[in-house]
Amino acid sequence: AQSVTQPDIHITVSEGASLELRCNYSYGATPYLFWYVQSPGQGLQLLLKYFSGDTLVQGIKGFEAEFKRSQSSFNLRKPSVHWSDAAEYFCAVGSFGGYNKLIFGAGTRLAVHP
Amino acid sequence: GAVVSQHPSWVICKSGTSVKIECRSLDFQATTMFWYRQFPKQSLMLMATSNEGSKATYEQGVEKDKFLINHASLTLSTLTVTSAHPEDSSFYICSAASEGAAGQYFGPGTRLTVT
C-alpha cells in the first residue's frame, strides 16, 4: 500500500537549534517526494522536492532534505531554527513529478522556544 | 511563479444552501487541479482530481453529487458544495499542477462554516 509516515506528531526545539523531521514512505513506483509547510489557517508552501539525481536537495528558507532509498526515507533538516519556522510540516509522495495525486503524511507540528 | 489563488478565503453559509469555491492558477496553465479537505489538526484528504474539459475523478467515499467540481479552463476550477450541512464545515484547499510548473502548487485554502 502507498503511504507516508511522519513518526513525530509534535516536536519542540529551541531557537537556534538544529532540526530534523522524519519521513518514511511506501510507494510502488519511482517516488517523487515533497516537503510542504503550512502556517495556521494557510495553504501549503512547497519547501523542496526530490525527483532524481543528487539525493541531498536544497529548498527555501534554509531547509534541506536527504533521500535515502535503502531506508525509504526523506528527512527534512535545518541547521538553525528560527522562531518563524514554527508551523505544520507535511511530507508527501507522488508520481510523475507530482502531477498526479499526492499522498500526505499526517504532519509534524513544530514549536520553537525562544 | 506558480501562484494559485482561492476565493473566497472564508465563507459562512446556512444549512441547505450551496456554496461555490474558485481555484485559479495565476501564472501558469494547470492541466490538472486537485481538491483537498483538511479537518482541524489533521492532514489533507484528497477529494477529487479534475482535468480541464473532463469529468472529475472522485476519491472513494466522496459524494460526487454533493461536491460538484468543474474545471472550465486551464486556469480555473470550481468546487460547489451543494445542500451544505454543518458536517461539511472544513478547510478546503485546491492545488494545481502541470508539467511546465514542475510540480503541484497549493492555494491558500477556503474556510467553510455551515451554520
Coordinates of C-alpha atoms in Angstrom, one line a residue:
Chain A
A1 CA 0.0 0.0 0.0
Q2 CA 1.2 3.5 -0.7
S3 CA 1.7 5.5 2.4
V4 CA 3.7 8.2 4.1
T5 CA 4.6 8.1 7.7
Q6 CA 5.7 11.0 9.8
P7 CA 6.5 9.4 13.2
D8 CA 6.7 12.6 15.1
I9 CA 3.4 14.4 15.6
H10 CA 4.8 17.2 17.6
I11 CA 8.4 18.5 18.0
T12 CA 9.6 21.3 20.1
V13 CA 13.1 22.9 19.6
S14 CA 14.9 25.9 20.9
E15 CA 15.6 28.8 18.6
G16 CA 19.0 28.3 17.0
A17 CA 19.0 24.6 17.5
S18 CA 19.2 22.1 14.6
L19 CA 16.1 20.3 13.4
E20 CA 15.3 17.0 11.7
L21 CA 11.8 15.9 10.8
R22 CA 11.4 12.3 9.8
C23 CA 9.5 11.0 6.8
N24 CA 9.2 7.4 5.6
Y25 CA 7.3 6.3 2.6
S26 CA 6.0 3.2 1.0
Y27 CA 5.5 3.6 -2.7
G28 CA 5.4 1.0 -5.5
A29 CA 6.7 3.2 -8.3
T30 CA 9.5 5.7 -8.6
P31 CA 8.7 8.2 -5.8
Y32 CA 8.6 11.9 -6.2
L33 CA 9.0 13.4 -2.8
F34 CA 8.0 16.7 -1.4
W35 CA 8.0 18.7 1.8
Y36 CA 5.4 21.4 2.4
V37 CA 4.9 23.8 5.3
Q38 CA 1.6 25.1 6.5
S39 CA 1.1 28.1 8.8
P40 CA -2.1 28.2 10.8
G41 CA -5.1 28.9 8.5
Q42 CA -3.0 29.0 5.4
G43 CA -2.4 26.8 2.4
L44 CA 0.7 24.7 1.8
Q45 CA 4.0 26.2 0.7
L46 CA 6.5 23.9 -1.1
L47 CA 9.8 23.8 0.7
L48 CA 11.6 21.4 -1.6
K49 CA 11.2 18.4 -3.8
Y50 CA 13.1 15.4 -5.0
F51 CA 12.7 13.9 -8.4
S52 CA 16.0 12.3 -9.2
G53 CA 19.7 12.9 -9.2
D54 CA 21.6 14.3 -6.1
T55 CA 20.0 12.8 -3.1
L56 CA 20.5 15.9 -1.0
V57 CA 18.2 18.6 -2.1
Q58 CA 18.2 22.2 -1.0
G59 CA 15.0 24.1 -0.5
I60 CA 13.8 27.5 0.5
K61 CA 14.2 29.1 4.0
G62 CA 17.4 27.2 4.6
F63 CA 15.8 23.7 4.6
E64 CA 17.4 20.6 3.0
A65 CA 16.3 17.0 2.7
E66 CA 18.1 13.8 2.0
F67 CA 16.6 10.9 0.0
K68 CA 17.7 7.5 1.2
R69 CA 16.3 4.8 -1.0
S70 CA 17.6 2.0 1.2
Q71 CA 15.7 3.4 4.2
S72 CA 12.7 4.7 2.2
S73 CA 13.2 8.0 4.0
F74 CA 13.2 11.6 3.0
N75 CA 14.1 13.5 6.2
L76 CA 13.9 17.3 6.4
R77 CA 16.7 19.2 8.1
K78 CA 17.6 22.7 9.1
P79 CA 20.9 23.6 10.9
S80 CA 19.5 26.5 12.9
V81 CA 15.8 27.0 13.5
H82 CA 14.2 30.4 13.6
W83 CA 11.0 31.3 15.6
S84 CA 9.2 31.9 12.3
D85 CA 9.7 28.2 11.4
A86 CA 7.0 27.2 13.8
A87 CA 4.4 25.6 11.6
E88 CA 3.0 22.3 10.4
Y89 CA 5.2 20.3 8.1
F90 CA 3.9 17.7 5.7
C91 CA 5.8 15.1 3.7
A92 CA 4.2 13.9 0.5
V93 CA 4.9 11.3 -2.2
G94 CA 3.6 11.2 -5.7
S95 CA 4.3 10.0 -9.2
F96 CA 5.2 11.7 -12.5
G97 CA 6.7 14.7 -10.9
G98 CA 3.8 15.4 -8.6
Y99 CA 1.3 15.9 -11.5
N100 CA -0.8 13.1 -10.1
K101 CA -2.3 13.0 -6.7
L102 CA -0.1 13.3 -3.7
I103 CA -0.2 11.1 -0.6
F104 CA 0.4 13.1 2.5
G105 CA 1.8 12.1 5.9
A106 CA -0.1 13.1 9.0
G107 CA 2.1 16.1 9.5
T108 CA 4.6 17.2 12.2
R109 CA 3.8 20.3 14.3
L110 CA 6.9 22.3 15.1
A111 CA 7.1 24.6 18.1
V112 CA 10.1 26.8 18.6
H113 CA 11.0 28.1 22.0
P114 CA 12.9 31.4 22.3
Chain B
G1 CA 5.9 32.0 -10.2
A2 CA 3.4 29.1 -9.8
V3 CA 0.8 31.0 -7.8
V4 CA -2.6 29.5 -7.0
S5 CA -5.4 31.6 -5.6
Q6 CA -8.7 30.6 -4.0
H7 CA -11.8 32.6 -3.5
P8 CA -13.3 33.2 -1.1
S9 CA -10.8 32.7 1.7
W10 CA -13.6 32.1 4.1
V11 CA -17.4 31.7 3.8
I12 CA -20.3 31.2 6.2
C13 CA -23.5 29.7 4.8
K14 CA -26.7 28.4 6.2
S15 CA -27.5 24.7 6.2
G16 CA -29.2 23.6 3.0
T17 CA -27.7 26.3 0.8
S18 CA -24.9 25.8 -1.8
V19 CA -21.5 27.5 -1.9
K20 CA -19.0 27.8 -4.7
I21 CA -15.2 28.0 -4.2
E22 CA -12.9 29.1 -7.0
C23 CA -9.4 27.9 -7.6
R24 CA -7.2 29.8 -10.1
S25 CA -3.7 29.3 -11.3
L26 CA -2.4 32.8 -11.8
D27 CA 0.7 32.4 -13.8
F28 CA 0.6 29.0 -15.4
Q29 CA -1.8 26.7 -17.1
A30 CA -2.9 23.9 -14.9
T31 CA -3.7 20.7 -16.8
T32 CA -4.8 19.1 -13.5
M33 CA -6.3 20.6 -10.4
F34 CA -6.9 18.8 -7.1
W35 CA -9.3 19.5 -4.3
Y36 CA -8.4 18.5 -0.7
R37 CA -10.2 18.7 2.5
Q38 CA -8.5 19.3 5.8
F39 CA -10.0 18.8 9.3
P40 CA -8.5 20.7 12.2
K41 CA -5.0 19.5 13.1
Q42 CA -5.2 16.7 10.5
S43 CA -3.6 16.0 7.2
L44 CA -5.0 16.7 3.8
M45 CA -7.5 14.3 2.3
L46 CA -7.8 14.2 -1.4
M47 CA -11.4 14.6 -2.6
A48 CA -11.1 14.7 -6.3
T49 CA -8.9 15.3 -9.3
S50 CA -10.0 17.4 -12.2
N51 CA -8.6 17.7 -15.7
E52 CA -9.6 20.6 -17.9
G53 CA -12.5 19.7 -20.1
S54 CA -13.1 16.3 -18.4
K55 CA -15.2 15.0 -15.6
A56 CA -13.6 15.0 -12.2
T57 CA -12.4 11.8 -10.7
Y58 CA -13.6 11.4 -7.1
E59 CA -11.8 9.5 -4.3
Q60 CA -13.7 6.7 -2.7
G61 CA -16.2 7.9 -0.2
V62 CA -16.6 11.4 -1.6
E63 CA -20.1 12.1 -2.8
K64 CA -19.8 13.4 -6.3
D65 CA -23.4 14.8 -6.3
K66 CA -22.6 16.8 -3.2
F67 CA -19.2 18.1 -4.2
L68 CA -19.5 19.3 -7.7
I69 CA -16.3 20.1 -9.5
N70 CA -15.9 21.9 -12.7
H71 CA -12.6 22.6 -14.5
A72 CA -13.8 25.0 -17.1
S73 CA -10.4 26.3 -18.3
L74 CA -6.7 25.7 -17.8
T75 CA -6.7 28.3 -15.1
L76 CA -9.9 27.8 -13.2
S77 CA -11.6 25.0 -11.3
T78 CA -14.6 25.4 -9.0
L79 CA -15.9 23.3 -6.2
T80 CA -19.5 23.6 -5.3
V81 CA -20.8 22.2 -2.0
T82 CA -24.4 21.5 -2.6
S83 CA -27.0 21.4 0.2
A84 CA -24.4 22.1 2.7
H85 CA -24.7 20.8 6.2
P86 CA -22.7 21.6 9.4
E87 CA -20.6 18.4 8.9
D88 CA -19.3 19.9 5.6
S89 CA -17.6 22.7 7.6
S90 CA -13.9 22.3 6.9
F91 CA -10.9 23.8 5.3
Y92 CA -10.8 23.2 1.6
I93 CA -7.6 23.5 -0.3
C94 CA -7.0 23.3 -4.0
S95 CA -3.8 22.6 -5.9
A96 CA -2.8 22.9 -9.5
A97 CA -0.3 21.0 -11.5
S98 CA 1.2 21.0 -14.9
E99 CA 4.4 19.7 -16.4
G100 CA 5.5 23.2 -17.1
A101 CA 5.1 24.1 -13.4
A102 CA 7.2 21.1 -12.4
G103 CA 5.0 20.0 -9.5
Q104 CA 1.9 20.8 -7.6
Y105 CA 1.2 24.1 -6.1
F106 CA -1.4 24.9 -3.4
G107 CA -3.9 27.6 -2.9
P108 CA -4.3 29.4 0.4
G109 CA -7.4 27.5 1.3
T110 CA -11.0 28.3 2.0
R111 CA -12.6 28.0 5.4
L112 CA -16.2 26.9 5.1
T113 CA -18.5 27.2 8.1
V114 CA -22.1 25.9 7.7
T115 CA -24.5 27.1 10.4

